CSV table of C-alpha atoms in Angstrom, one decimal:
chain,number,residue,atom,x,y,z
A,269,GLN,CA,227.4,-28.2,74.9
A,270,VAL,CA,228.0,-32.0,75.0
A,271,GLN,CA,225.7,-34.7,76.3
A,272,LEU,CA,226.9,-38.1,77.4
A,273,VAL,CA,225.0,-41.3,77.9
A,274,GLU,CA,226.5,-44.5,79.4
A,275,SER,CA,225.1,-48.0,78.8
A,276,GLY,CA,226.2,-51.6,79.2
A,277,GLY,CA,226.2,-51.9,83.0
A,278,GLY,CA,224.8,-54.9,84.7
A,279,LEU,CA,225.4,-57.8,87.0
A,280,VAL,CA,228.2,-60.3,86.4
A,281,HIS,CA,230.0,-62.9,88.5
A,282,THR,CA,233.6,-62.6,89.5
A,283,GLY,CA,235.8,-63.2,86.5
A,284,GLY,CA,233.2,-62.1,84.0
A,285,SER,CA,233.2,-59.3,81.5
A,286,LEU,CA,231.2,-56.3,80.6
A,287,ARG,CA,231.5,-53.7,77.9
A,288,LEU,CA,230.4,-50.1,78.7
A,289,SER,CA,229.6,-47.6,76.0
A,290,CYS,CA,229.6,-43.8,76.2
A,291,VAL,CA,227.8,-42.0,73.4
A,292,ALA,CA,228.4,-38.3,73.1
A,293,SER,CA,226.1,-35.9,71.3
A,294,GLY,CA,225.9,-32.2,70.7
A,295,ARG,CA,229.1,-30.3,69.9
A,296,THR,CA,231.2,-33.4,69.7
A,297,PHE,CA,233.7,-31.6,67.5
A,298,ILE,CA,235.1,-29.9,70.6
A,299,LEU,CA,236.0,-33.1,72.4
A,300,ALA,CA,239.6,-33.5,73.5
A,301,ALA,CA,239.3,-36.6,75.7
A,302,ILE,CA,236.8,-38.9,77.3
A,303,GLY,CA,237.3,-40.6,80.6
A,304,TRP,CA,235.6,-43.2,82.8
A,305,PHE,CA,235.2,-42.8,86.5
A,306,ARG,CA,233.5,-44.9,89.1
A,307,GLN,CA,232.0,-44.3,92.5
A,308,VAL,CA,230.7,-46.3,95.4
A,309,PRO,CA,228.7,-44.9,98.3
A,310,GLY,CA,230.9,-43.1,100.8
A,311,LYS,CA,233.9,-42.8,98.6
A,312,GLU,CA,235.2,-40.3,96.2
A,313,ARG,CA,234.7,-40.7,92.5
A,314,GLU,CA,237.8,-42.3,91.2
A,315,PHE,CA,239.5,-42.4,87.8
A,316,VAL,CA,239.3,-45.6,85.8
A,317,SER,CA,240.5,-44.9,82.2
A,318,ALA,CA,240.6,-42.2,79.6
A,319,ILE,CA,241.4,-41.8,75.9
A,320,ARG,CA,242.4,-38.7,74.0
A,321,TRP,CA,240.1,-37.9,71.1
A,322,ARG,CA,242.6,-37.0,68.5
A,323,GLY,CA,245.6,-39.1,69.4
A,324,ASN,CA,246.4,-42.6,70.5
A,325,SER,CA,247.1,-41.9,74.2
A,326,THR,CA,245.2,-44.0,76.7
A,327,TYR,CA,245.3,-43.9,80.5
A,328,PHE,CA,244.4,-46.5,83.2
A,329,SER,CA,244.4,-46.6,86.9
A,330,ASP,CA,246.7,-49.2,88.4
A,331,SER,CA,243.7,-51.1,89.7
A,332,VAL,CA,242.4,-51.9,86.3
A,333,LYS,CA,245.5,-51.9,84.1
A,334,GLY,CA,245.8,-55.2,82.3
A,335,ARG,CA,242.1,-56.0,82.8
A,336,PHE,CA,240.3,-53.1,81.1
A,337,THR,CA,240.8,-51.6,77.7
A,338,ILE,CA,239.4,-48.4,76.2
A,339,SER,CA,238.6,-47.7,72.6
A,340,ARG,CA,236.9,-45.0,70.6
A,341,ASP,CA,234.9,-44.5,67.4
A,342,ASN,CA,235.2,-40.9,66.4
A,343,ALA,CA,232.6,-41.1,63.6
A,344,LYS,CA,230.1,-42.4,66.1
A,345,SER,CA,231.3,-40.2,69.0
A,346,THR,CA,231.5,-43.3,71.1
A,347,VAL,CA,234.0,-44.6,73.6
A,348,ASP,CA,233.8,-48.2,74.9
A,349,LEU,CA,235.3,-49.6,78.1
A,350,GLN,CA,235.9,-53.3,77.9
A,351,MET,CA,236.1,-54.7,81.4
A,352,ASN,CA,237.5,-58.2,81.8
A,353,SER,CA,238.4,-60.4,84.8
A,354,LEU,CA,235.9,-58.4,86.9
A,355,GLU,CA,236.2,-58.5,90.7
A,356,PRO,CA,233.8,-57.4,93.4
A,357,GLU,CA,236.0,-54.4,94.0
A,358,ASP,CA,234.9,-53.2,90.6
A,359,THR,CA,231.4,-52.8,91.7
A,360,ALA,CA,230.4,-49.1,91.3
A,361,VAL,CA,228.4,-46.6,89.3
A,362,TYR,CA,230.5,-45.9,86.2
A,363,PHE,CA,230.4,-42.4,84.8
A,364,CYS,CA,231.5,-41.2,81.4
A,365,ALA,CA,233.1,-37.8,81.3
A,366,ALA,CA,234.4,-35.5,78.6
A,367,THR,CA,236.6,-32.5,78.3
A,368,ASP,CA,237.1,-29.9,75.6
A,369,LEU,CA,240.4,-28.9,76.9
A,370,THR,CA,243.8,-30.2,75.7
A,371,TYR,CA,246.6,-30.4,78.3
A,372,PRO,CA,250.3,-30.6,77.9
A,373,SER,CA,250.6,-33.7,80.1
A,374,GLY,CA,248.7,-36.9,80.3
A,375,ASN,CA,248.6,-36.5,84.1
A,376,TYR,CA,245.7,-34.1,83.7
A,377,TYR,CA,243.4,-36.7,82.4
A,378,TYR,CA,243.4,-38.6,85.7
A,379,ALA,CA,241.7,-35.7,87.5
A,380,ARG,CA,237.9,-35.2,87.9
A,381,ARG,CA,238.3,-31.4,87.5
A,382,THR,CA,239.7,-31.9,84.1
A,383,TYR,CA,236.3,-32.9,82.8
A,384,ARG,CA,233.5,-30.5,82.0
A,385,TYR,CA,230.7,-32.9,80.9
A,386,TRP,CA,229.4,-35.9,82.7
A,387,GLY,CA,226.9,-38.6,82.1
A,388,GLN,CA,224.4,-40.0,84.6
A,389,GLY,CA,226.2,-43.2,85.3
A,390,THR,CA,225.5,-46.9,84.8
A,391,GLN,CA,225.6,-49.5,87.6
A,392,VAL,CA,228.1,-52.3,87.5
A,393,THR,CA,227.8,-55.1,90.0
A,394,VAL,CA,230.2,-58.0,90.4
A,395,SER,CA,229.0,-60.7,92.6
A,396,THR,CA,231.0,-63.2,94.5
């Protein structure tokens, strides 16, 4: 099994930055990819970004592309999400997710059902 813990959320003003971290523990050797999702009340949990564990492939939603970056440290089993130029629309609970499955196409990493393990979430609030 794999456990995930997110941290780094908080309150920032529009245009500010935050860096979220996701630390994986347990059987981390099985990891294939880690993704970030976010959710606000009344809406579906939506994809933000993902990174494959063994390659260099990264993925971003159109809404965050150019503003967010994702990176990993395999030795520490940690994935960071650097969020810049934050806007109120970025306000959400951010979840870290992991999968132990490898897929033939990057499209799979955009889907919630791809991920087997989930953290508890960390709140990000962007004020106007």
